[in-house]
Amino acid sequence: AAAAAARAELAPVDGVGGEQWHAHHAVPLSADVLLEWRTDIDAAAQNITFRVTARTRGWLGFGISPSGGMRGADIVMGWVDDDAHGHLHDRHATRNGRPEYDTQQDYELLDAGAADERTTLFFRRYWRTCDEANDRELFEGTSKVIYAYHPAQPVRTGDGADDWRFERHTVRGTNSVNLLSAPTGDDDDDDDGGGDDEHRERFEIRMPDVRVPPVDTSYLCRGFVLPEDLQDEKRHVVVSRPVIDERNVDNLHHYLLYACDDALTDDEMAFVGDCYGADIPRRLQQCNFGQPLAVWAVGGGPTTMPRSTGLPFGGAFGKKYLLEVHYDNPELREFRDSSGVQLEYVSRLRPIDAGILVSGATVDAAALVVPPRRQFNITGFCTSECSARLPRTVNVFMSFLHAHVAGRALYVRHYDASGAEKQMLSFNPHYDFDYQDVTRLWREVPFAPGDSLATTCVYNNTRDVPVLGGASTKDEMCLSYFVYYPANSAPAQPDPALCLSTVGVDALLRGLERAGAFAALPADAVERALA
C-alpha cells in the first residue's frame, strides 16, 4: 500500500498511533518529513486524523495554508518533552512570524513519541471545526500543506497556555495533497473481492532510452506488444505506477497508455518517435482514440483499483498498446529518457471489469481560447447523444482532472437525460498544475446512457496574448477522466472512450465575424463560406 511504501523511507516512532490504526494516504513531504492521514465519515462526525513524523527531537509544525505560505494558515505546533509527554498547540498565522495561539483548541493530540532523532505527532480534527476565524475548513481537491521544525524543544516562560518560547525554524517547506480524497483500493478497510492473498505480478512499458529534442514541448510515442506469456488470456491491471527516469524528474509532464487494434503490423508497432509528426504510422496514432489503460500526470502517484475491480488487458482485450509521454523542457536541453509505466496485474480475475471515460473540450485552438490578462471559464461537454452509446448505467468511482499552467480550478457537473443537474461529480477549487493525481470519489455515482457532463475549467491568463488550446504546456487543456464499472466485457463492442466537445465551424466563423476578424472581406464572405 501507499502508506507502507512511504514509511519505508521515514518510519514513524514505534507505537505512536497504535497497531489498529492505518493510514488511507501517505506522502513524504520531504526526505525528512512524512505525512500520513485517514479521513473518516460516520453518523456522528466527519474527522481527519494525522500522523506526522520528522527528523527532529525539537518542535514540529504542520499547517494547512491557502497559498503555501504562512499568512492565513491553520497550524499545529507540537513536541515531546524530556519526560516523554506530548504537547500540541492549535495556532494560526496572520503574518510571516510566530503563529498565534487559538482561544478555541480544535486539534486533539491522541499520541506522541520521540526516538532516534525522530518525533511523531498523532492528532485529529473535524473537517469543519466552527472556528471560522482561525481554522481552515477542509474541502475536496488540492490543499497546500506547510511544515517546519527546529532541533530544540520550546522553553516554558510562564504559567499561561501560550507562555512558551519557540526558536525560529531551521527547516520549512510546502507541498500539495488531496486531504479529503477517499481511501484508494488496497488502503480501504473493506475487502470486497481482491485481498492480501492475491498473487500479483508486474511488468513495465518504458521509453527505450529515447532522444528528447531541445524544444519546450515534446510528445513521444512508442508501440508496445505484450510479452507472449501475457497475450492469450485476459488479465486485470490492479495498480499502475509511474517509472520516472532519475535523470529527468523535472521534465516528465504526463503519460497515457492506450489499447490499440491488434491488426497493426509489427512494423507499425516498432515505431518510436514524435506522436504527431509525419513519420508515425497513421493507424498507430489513432490508438489515442481508444480505451486508456493508464494515465498519470506530474505530482501524481500510483493508481490503485478497488479490490473488486480491474482494468482488462490481454486475450480478446488486445495485446498491442501505445505509450504517449509528454515532456516539458523549458531549459531546451537535449537528453535521453527511459521513463514509463509499471503495471501490476492479477491472472485470477476480479469480479468486475473497469473502464476509463475521457470528457471535456477537444484539444484545439477552436475549442479553447483564454483572453489575455483575464480570468476566464471554458466548459467542455460530454453530451447525452455521446453517452447514449453506453449500453448500460455505469458507476463512476475515480476522477482525474487535467489543465495546464493557467488552470486555477476545475468543476464537473452531472446532468440527467432531461437536462436537470444531479450533482457536482468532481471538483478541485484549488487546482495545482504541479500536483495532479487520480482521486477516488467518496461515493460511487451512477451515470446512465443519455446523461451528460459539463467540465468547467477556470483559467487565469497572466500573459499579454491569448492562451489557446493545444499540446504545449504553454497552451491549455480542459479534460476530465473518470474510472467506472462495469465496463463492457465484450471487447468486440467496446464502450466509448472519448466524449468531448468542440466549437462547430458555424459558431467559430460567426464569433470571429462579430469580433471584426473579417472586416476586410466582402460582406457576404462568411455566408458563402458556410453555404
XYZ file of C-alpha atoms in Angstrom:
531
model
C 0.000 0.000 0.000
C 0.979 3.624 -0.479
C 1.396 4.177 3.250
C 3.809 1.271 3.611
C 5.944 2.484 0.705
C 6.223 5.974 2.183
C 7.066 4.622 5.658
C 9.954 2.663 4.178
C 11.759 5.984 3.711
C 10.950 7.503 7.125
C 9.305 5.305 9.737
C 7.105 6.784 12.499
C 8.245 6.288 16.080
C 7.245 2.791 17.164
C 3.832 2.503 18.778
C 2.589 6.018 18.013
C -0.951 5.637 16.720
C -1.310 2.028 17.827
C -1.424 -1.178 15.823
C -5.104 -0.851 14.881
C -4.788 2.496 13.108
C -3.708 2.579 9.493
C -3.446 5.481 7.096
C -5.548 5.888 3.991
C -2.849 8.058 2.430
C 0.850 8.741 2.997
C 3.042 11.377 1.329
C 6.710 12.182 2.031
C 6.627 15.999 2.228
C 10.432 15.899 2.028
C 13.194 13.391 2.715
C 12.816 14.261 6.418
C 9.045 14.720 6.882
C 6.348 12.065 6.430
C 2.640 12.926 6.428
C 0.085 10.137 6.928
C -3.651 10.620 7.308
C -7.049 8.982 7.125
C -10.446 10.553 6.599
C -13.445 9.105 8.396
C -17.168 9.611 7.883
C -19.777 8.299 10.276
C -23.181 9.363 11.526
C -21.683 11.455 14.313
C -18.857 13.352 12.650
C -16.501 13.807 9.785
C -12.943 13.906 11.041
C -9.429 13.599 9.738
C -6.573 12.006 11.662
C -2.938 12.908 11.000
C 0.326 11.250 11.879
C 3.329 13.480 11.122
C 6.927 12.324 11.532
C 10.062 14.470 11.173
C 13.779 14.034 11.789
C 13.958 16.233 14.860
C 13.777 15.950 18.648
C 12.641 19.548 18.934
C 9.354 21.182 17.939
C 7.468 20.214 14.779
C 4.911 22.361 12.972
C 2.302 21.359 10.385
C -0.323 23.534 8.743
C -2.969 23.941 6.039
C -2.378 27.086 4.010
C -4.416 28.978 1.393
C -1.369 29.549 -0.822
C 1.570 27.591 0.578
C 2.796 30.410 2.844
C 2.386 31.357 6.500
C -0.209 34.094 6.157
C -3.726 32.730 6.710
C -2.509 29.228 7.593
C -4.148 26.932 10.154
C -1.213 25.466 12.103
C -0.396 22.969 14.830
C 2.910 23.008 16.710
C 3.921 20.061 18.883
C 6.805 18.315 20.566
C 7.710 15.580 23.027
C 9.449 16.772 26.185
C 12.242 15.046 28.111
C 9.669 13.277 30.294
C 8.097 11.722 27.158
C 4.972 13.895 27.439
C 3.459 15.083 24.176
C 2.320 18.679 23.602
C 0.189 20.160 20.805
C -0.951 23.740 20.178
C -3.678 24.784 17.751
C -2.458 28.052 16.202
C -2.954 30.323 13.198
C -0.726 32.711 11.274
C -1.622 36.272 10.351
C 1.883 37.104 9.113
C 5.285 35.567 8.489
C 6.184 35.053 12.122
C 5.310 33.016 15.167
C 1.759 31.631 14.805
C -0.792 32.915 17.316
C -2.410 30.614 19.884
C -6.103 29.839 19.179
C -8.503 30.543 22.017
C -10.509 27.548 20.763
C -8.288 24.476 20.579
C -9.741 22.207 17.867
C -6.870 19.788 17.259
C -6.785 16.848 19.671
C -3.453 15.194 20.464
C -4.009 11.432 20.531
C -0.441 10.206 20.918
C 3.158 11.326 20.500
C 6.605 9.828 20.712
C 10.277 10.612 20.092
C 13.236 8.305 19.423
C 16.404 8.181 17.340
C 16.225 11.850 16.330
C 12.607 11.443 15.185
C 9.405 12.928 16.513
C 5.933 11.624 15.637
C 2.718 13.500 16.430
C -0.660 11.761 16.144
C -3.713 14.063 16.236
C -7.134 14.748 14.716
C -9.646 17.459 13.941
C -13.110 17.739 12.433
C -13.427 18.678 8.776
C -15.336 21.739 9.940
C -14.383 22.994 13.399
C -16.732 26.030 13.598
C -13.693 28.214 14.409
C -14.130 30.199 11.212
C -11.796 32.955 12.319
C -8.722 30.791 12.902
C -9.187 27.299 11.382
C -9.394 26.486 7.684
C -12.370 24.438 6.543
C -11.307 21.388 4.542
C -12.617 20.886 1.005
C -12.228 18.242 -1.649
C -9.479 18.982 -4.136
C -5.938 20.193 -3.664
C -4.781 21.528 -0.298
C -1.500 23.295 0.336
C 0.198 21.959 3.450
C 3.223 23.508 5.137
C 5.712 22.164 7.662
C 8.591 23.444 9.766
C 10.771 22.205 12.604
C 13.684 23.058 14.878
C 16.105 20.750 16.769
C 15.333 22.381 20.148
C 12.216 21.999 22.275
C 10.344 25.189 23.243
C 11.089 26.722 26.665
C 8.394 27.475 29.246
C 8.266 31.221 30.087
C 5.175 31.382 32.333
C 2.047 29.626 33.512
C -0.226 30.522 30.590
C -1.150 28.145 27.779
C 0.789 30.301 25.317
C 3.789 31.021 27.583
C 6.376 29.212 25.502
C 9.390 30.450 23.582
C 9.963 28.759 20.215
C 13.239 29.156 18.378
C 12.810 30.149 14.733
C 12.537 27.130 12.419
C 15.664 25.715 10.812
C 13.735 23.812 8.104
C 10.453 24.597 6.408
C 8.621 23.600 3.226
C 5.313 23.242 1.407
C 3.574 20.581 -0.616
C 0.228 19.844 -2.266
C -2.024 16.927 -1.263
C -5.659 15.824 -1.632
C -6.571 15.675 2.050
C -10.203 14.672 1.502
C -9.659 12.076 -1.187
C -11.446 8.833 -0.319
C -9.399 5.732 0.516
C -7.833 4.151 -2.555
C -8.113 0.471 -3.347
C -5.804 -1.583 -1.156
C -5.844 1.050 1.595
C -9.610 0.624 2.043
C -10.855 -1.241 5.077
C -13.328 -3.343 3.101
C -12.080 -6.460 1.383
C -14.630 -6.824 -1.408
C -13.003 -9.039 -3.972
C -9.241 -8.796 -4.014
C -7.261 -9.260 -0.875
C -3.872 -9.924 0.564
C -3.886 -13.458 -0.854
C -3.910 -12.218 -4.452
C -0.900 -13.274 -6.476
C 0.277 -10.183 -8.306
C 2.894 -9.780 -10.974
C 4.387 -6.755 -12.700
C 5.794 -5.642 -15.994
C 6.935 -2.284 -17.348
C 6.370 -0.349 -20.551
C 9.130 2.236 -20.874
C 10.674 4.512 -23.430
C 13.767 2.792 -24.907
C 16.305 5.464 -23.907
C 14.657 7.727 -26.454
C 16.210 11.043 -27.549
C 14.185 14.060 -26.399
C 14.926 17.093 -28.615
C 15.860 20.577 -27.287
C 12.370 22.096 -27.662
C 9.990 23.222 -24.936
C 7.360 20.529 -25.544
C 7.687 17.018 -26.959
C 5.132 14.224 -27.304
C 6.956 10.951 -27.904
C 5.250 7.632 -28.574
C 6.223 4.004 -28.781
C 4.300 0.944 -29.782
C 4.375 -1.996 -27.386
C 3.382 -5.631 -27.838
C 2.654 -7.630 -24.694
C 5.120 -10.397 -23.809
C 3.994 -13.712 -25.295
C 3.022 -15.177 -21.921
C 0.506 -12.325 -21.420
C -1.095 -12.336 -24.856
C -3.509 -15.245 -24.804
C -5.606 -14.705 -21.675
C -7.459 -11.758 -20.213
C -5.949 -10.325 -17.015
C -6.670 -7.355 -14.746
C -4.453 -4.369 -14.072
C -4.926 -3.504 -10.390
C -2.188 -0.889 -9.889
C -0.407 1.394 -12.358
C 2.527 3.462 -11.172
C 4.947 5.862 -12.841
C 8.517 4.799 -13.522
C 10.442 8.054 -13.849
C 13.970 8.223 -15.192
C 16.061 9.774 -12.397
C 17.813 11.973 -14.951
C 14.588 13.680 -15.981
C 12.362 14.024 -12.930
C 11.598 17.677 -13.744
C 10.788 17.026 -17.409
C 8.104 14.335 -17.321
C 4.701 16.054 -17.576
C 2.299 13.163 -18.159
C 1.811 9.823 -19.857
C -1.105 7.879 -21.313
C -1.233 4.208 -22.223
C -3.807 3.290 -24.899
C -5.078 -0.030 -26.254
C -4.505 -0.480 -29.990
C -6.080 -2.569 -32.724
C -4.426 -5.979 -32.854
C -4.467 -5.682 -36.655
C -1.482 -3.300 -36.541
C 1.615 -4.819 -38.115
C 4.949 -5.461 -36.437
C 6.484 -2.615 -38.450
C 3.819 -0.211 -37.241
C 4.264 -1.322 -33.628
C 8.060 -0.892 -33.837
C 7.697 2.893 -34.128
C 9.374 5.175 -31.577
C 9.221 8.928 -32.140
C 7.084 12.062 -32.436
C 3.437 11.250 -31.667
C 2.168 13.927 -34.053
C 4.944 14.013 -36.628
C 4.930 12.875 -40.232
C 6.634 9.542 -39.557
C 4.238 7.908 -37.105
C 2.075 5.235 -38.763
C -1.423 6.658 -39.034
C -3.120 3.590 -37.548
C -0.768 3.663 -34.557
C -1.502 7.349 -33.979
C -5.213 6.578 -33.955
C -4.734 4.436 -30.842
C -5.209 7.623 -28.811
C -8.900 7.427 -29.732
C -9.048 4.047 -27.991
C -9.509 2.881 -24.405
C -6.888 4.224 -21.956
C -5.314 1.641 -19.667
C -3.246 4.041 -17.535
C -2.984 7.796 -17.004
C -0.579 9.832 -14.882
C 0.500 13.480 -14.619
C 3.110 15.493 -12.762
C 2.878 15.220 -8.978
C 0.667 12.129 -9.051
C 1.346 8.733 -7.561
C 0.185 5.178 -8.238
C -3.410 4.463 -9.250
C -4.850 1.590 -7.217
C -8.117 -0.065 -8.186
C -10.719 -1.023 -5.568
C -10.420 -4.671 -4.662
C -13.419 -5.877 -6.664
C -12.360 -4.274 -9.972
C -9.580 -4.339 -12.520
C -8.795 -2.867 -15.923
C -8.803 -5.689 -18.500
C -5.953 -6.355 -20.916
C -4.651 -9.276 -22.930
C -6.624 -12.041 -24.604
C -9.598 -10.643 -26.526
C -8.889 -7.220 -24.993
C -5.751 -6.862 -27.080
C -2.029 -7.340 -26.942
C -0.884 -4.083 -28.597
C -0.561 -0.707 -26.877
C 0.641 2.846 -27.434
C 2.615 4.709 -24.754
C 2.442 8.507 -25.145
C 4.752 10.647 -22.984
C 4.642 14.434 -22.749
C 7.970 16.079 -21.895
C 8.123 19.640 -20.570
C 11.558 21.086 -21.380
C 11.758 24.830 -20.592
C 15.562 24.684 -20.420
C 15.654 23.417 -24.021
C 18.137 20.693 -23.220
C 18.697 17.578 -25.292
C 18.508 14.382 -23.263
C 17.645 10.707 -23.348
C 14.822 9.140 -21.363
C 13.644 5.726 -20.222
C 10.519 6.707 -18.243
C 7.266 4.806 -18.485
C 4.657 2.893 -16.519
C 4.687 -0.209 -14.334
C 1.542 -2.329 -14.451
C 0.710 -4.619 -11.538
C -1.758 -7.304 -12.583
C -3.574 -10.439 -11.493
C -4.325 -13.538 -13.557
C -7.155 -14.671 -11.289
C -9.716 -12.164 -12.456
C -11.539 -9.881 -10.085
C -15.361 -9.851 -10.286
C -15.806 -6.648 -12.323
C -14.164 -5.043 -15.364
C -13.492 -1.304 -15.118
C -13.080 1.282 -17.890
C -11.979 4.889 -18.394
C -14.052 7.674 -19.993
C -12.492 10.976 -21.099
C -14.670 14.110 -21.147
C -14.161 17.857 -21.623
C -13.084 20.058 -24.521
C -11.172 18.825 -27.540
C -7.543 19.910 -27.517
C -7.509 22.526 -30.257
C -7.403 26.294 -30.647
C -11.017 26.478 -31.828
C -12.421 24.853 -28.695
C -10.328 26.729 -26.139
C -9.297 30.401 -26.174
C -8.402 32.257 -22.963
C -8.197 36.051 -23.489
C -5.071 37.920 -22.313
C -4.890 39.314 -18.773
C -8.222 37.747 -17.844
C -9.784 35.161 -15.608
C -11.942 33.132 -17.948
C -14.080 29.990 -17.805
C -14.355 27.391 -20.561
C -16.702 24.407 -20.498
C -16.441 21.172 -22.449
C -19.330 18.723 -22.681
C -19.996 15.022 -22.794
C -23.413 15.291 -24.408
C -26.372 12.984 -23.897
C -26.029 11.887 -27.535
C -22.483 10.739 -26.801
C -23.233 8.974 -23.519
C -26.183 7.205 -25.146
C -23.582 4.899 -26.723
C -23.052 3.342 -23.290
C -25.035 0.085 -23.275
C -25.832 0.315 -19.557
C -25.686 2.522 -16.453
C -22.174 2.591 -15.016
C -20.813 3.620 -11.611
C -18.101 6.278 -11.571
C -15.645 5.858 -8.693
C -12.418 7.676 -9.647
C -11.645 11.063 -11.136
C -8.653 12.787 -12.724
C -8.896 16.474 -13.693
C -6.376 18.000 -16.095
C -5.423 21.502 -17.206
C -2.123 23.311 -17.754
C -0.365 26.219 -16.015
C -3.165 28.795 -16.432
C -5.675 26.452 -14.773
C -6.913 27.540 -11.341
C -9.995 25.366 -10.714
C -11.973 22.574 -12.383
C -15.599 21.539 -11.843
C -17.564 18.661 -13.406
C -21.351 18.829 -13.211
C -23.581 15.823 -13.886
C -26.981 16.183 -15.610
C -29.658 13.584 -16.269
C -31.227 12.936 -19.666
C -33.823 15.695 -19.086
C -31.090 18.284 -18.504
C -31.665 18.560 -14.744
C -28.486 18.881 -12.695
C -27.964 15.875 -10.427
C -24.738 16.753 -8.607
C -21.228 18.085 -8.739
C -19.477 14.913 -9.819
C -15.912 16.099 -9.197
C -14.246 19.409 -8.420
C -10.942 20.961 -7.457
C -11.291 24.617 -6.402
C -7.524 24.966 -5.784
C -6.017 23.269 -8.833
C -2.218 22.947 -8.770
C -0.524 22.212 -12.100
C 2.408 20.590 -10.272
C 0.149 18.210 -8.335
C -2.252 16.196 -10.483
C -3.453 12.929 -9.045
C -6.158 10.350 -9.633
C -8.593 10.577 -6.723
C -11.260 8.172 -5.533
C -14.745 9.605 -5.033
C -16.383 9.300 -1.624
C -19.426 7.692 -3.174
C -19.950 5.890 -6.450
C -22.033 7.941 -8.876
C -24.419 6.191 -11.304
C -24.035 7.555 -14.849
C -26.755 6.445 -17.236
C -26.932 6.408 -21.039
C -28.326 9.818 -22.014
C -26.807 11.623 -19.018
C -24.342 14.436 -19.712
C -21.281 16.033 -18.133
C -20.082 19.635 -18.170
C -16.382 20.101 -17.374
C -15.673 23.745 -16.500
C -12.091 24.976 -16.279
C -11.288 28.295 -14.612
C -8.186 29.963 -16.044
C -6.132 32.981 -15.060
C -4.150 34.152 -18.077
C -1.385 36.469 -16.831
C 0.147 36.824 -20.292
C -0.356 39.641 -22.807
C -1.518 37.252 -25.534
C -4.376 34.756 -25.694
C -3.753 31.217 -24.486
C -5.068 28.643 -26.961
C -5.950 25.005 -26.670
C -3.009 22.830 -27.602
C -0.463 20.226 -26.585
C 2.261 22.506 -25.214
C 2.485 23.272 -21.514
C 2.106 26.945 -22.532
C -1.167 26.024 -24.268
C -4.203 24.830 -22.348
C -6.375 21.771 -21.909
C -9.686 21.135 -20.149
C -10.165 17.407 -19.600
C -11.714 15.093 -17.033
C -11.035 11.359 -16.808
C -13.413 9.033 -14.993
C -12.865 5.408 -13.992
C -16.082 3.410 -13.846
C -17.556 -0.074 -13.690
C -18.886 -2.276 -15.169
C -17.111 -1.875 -18.484
C -18.314 -3.834 -21.482
C -16.977 -7.358 -21.127
C -17.428 -7.940 -24.868
C -14.294 -6.412 -26.406
C -15.786 -6.521 -29.909
C -18.227 -3.818 -28.745
C -16.136 -1.525 -26.504
C -17.600 1.325 -24.514
C -16.930 4.842 -25.846
C -13.579 6.108 -24.543
C -13.894 9.771 -25.599
C -16.856 12.085 -25.019
C -15.581 15.561 -25.917
C -16.992 18.761 -27.395
C -15.613 21.374 -29.748
C -16.758 24.563 -31.430
C -18.611 23.991 -34.721
C -17.420 25.718 -37.863
C -20.586 27.798 -37.994
C -20.206 29.063 -34.413
C -16.487 29.697 -34.890
C -16.926 31.785 -38.039
C -19.881 33.704 -36.564
C -17.843 34.518 -33.476
C -14.870 35.713 -35.498
C -17.236 37.794 -37.640
C -18.683 39.517 -34.551
C -15.130 40.204 -33.363
C -14.349 42.005 -36.633
C -11.859 39.450 -37.907
C -13.328 39.559 -41.406
C -13.775 43.318 -41.716
C -11.544 43.491 -44.794
C -13.516 40.767 -46.628
C -16.719 41.166 -48.638
C -19.871 41.406 -46.508
C -21.140 38.030 -47.652
C -17.826 36.175 -47.177
C -18.982 34.204 -44.132
C -22.323 33.291 -45.716
C -20.580 31.998 -48.837
C -18.076 30.031 -46.715
C -20.899 28.322 -44.827
C -23.010 27.662 -47.883
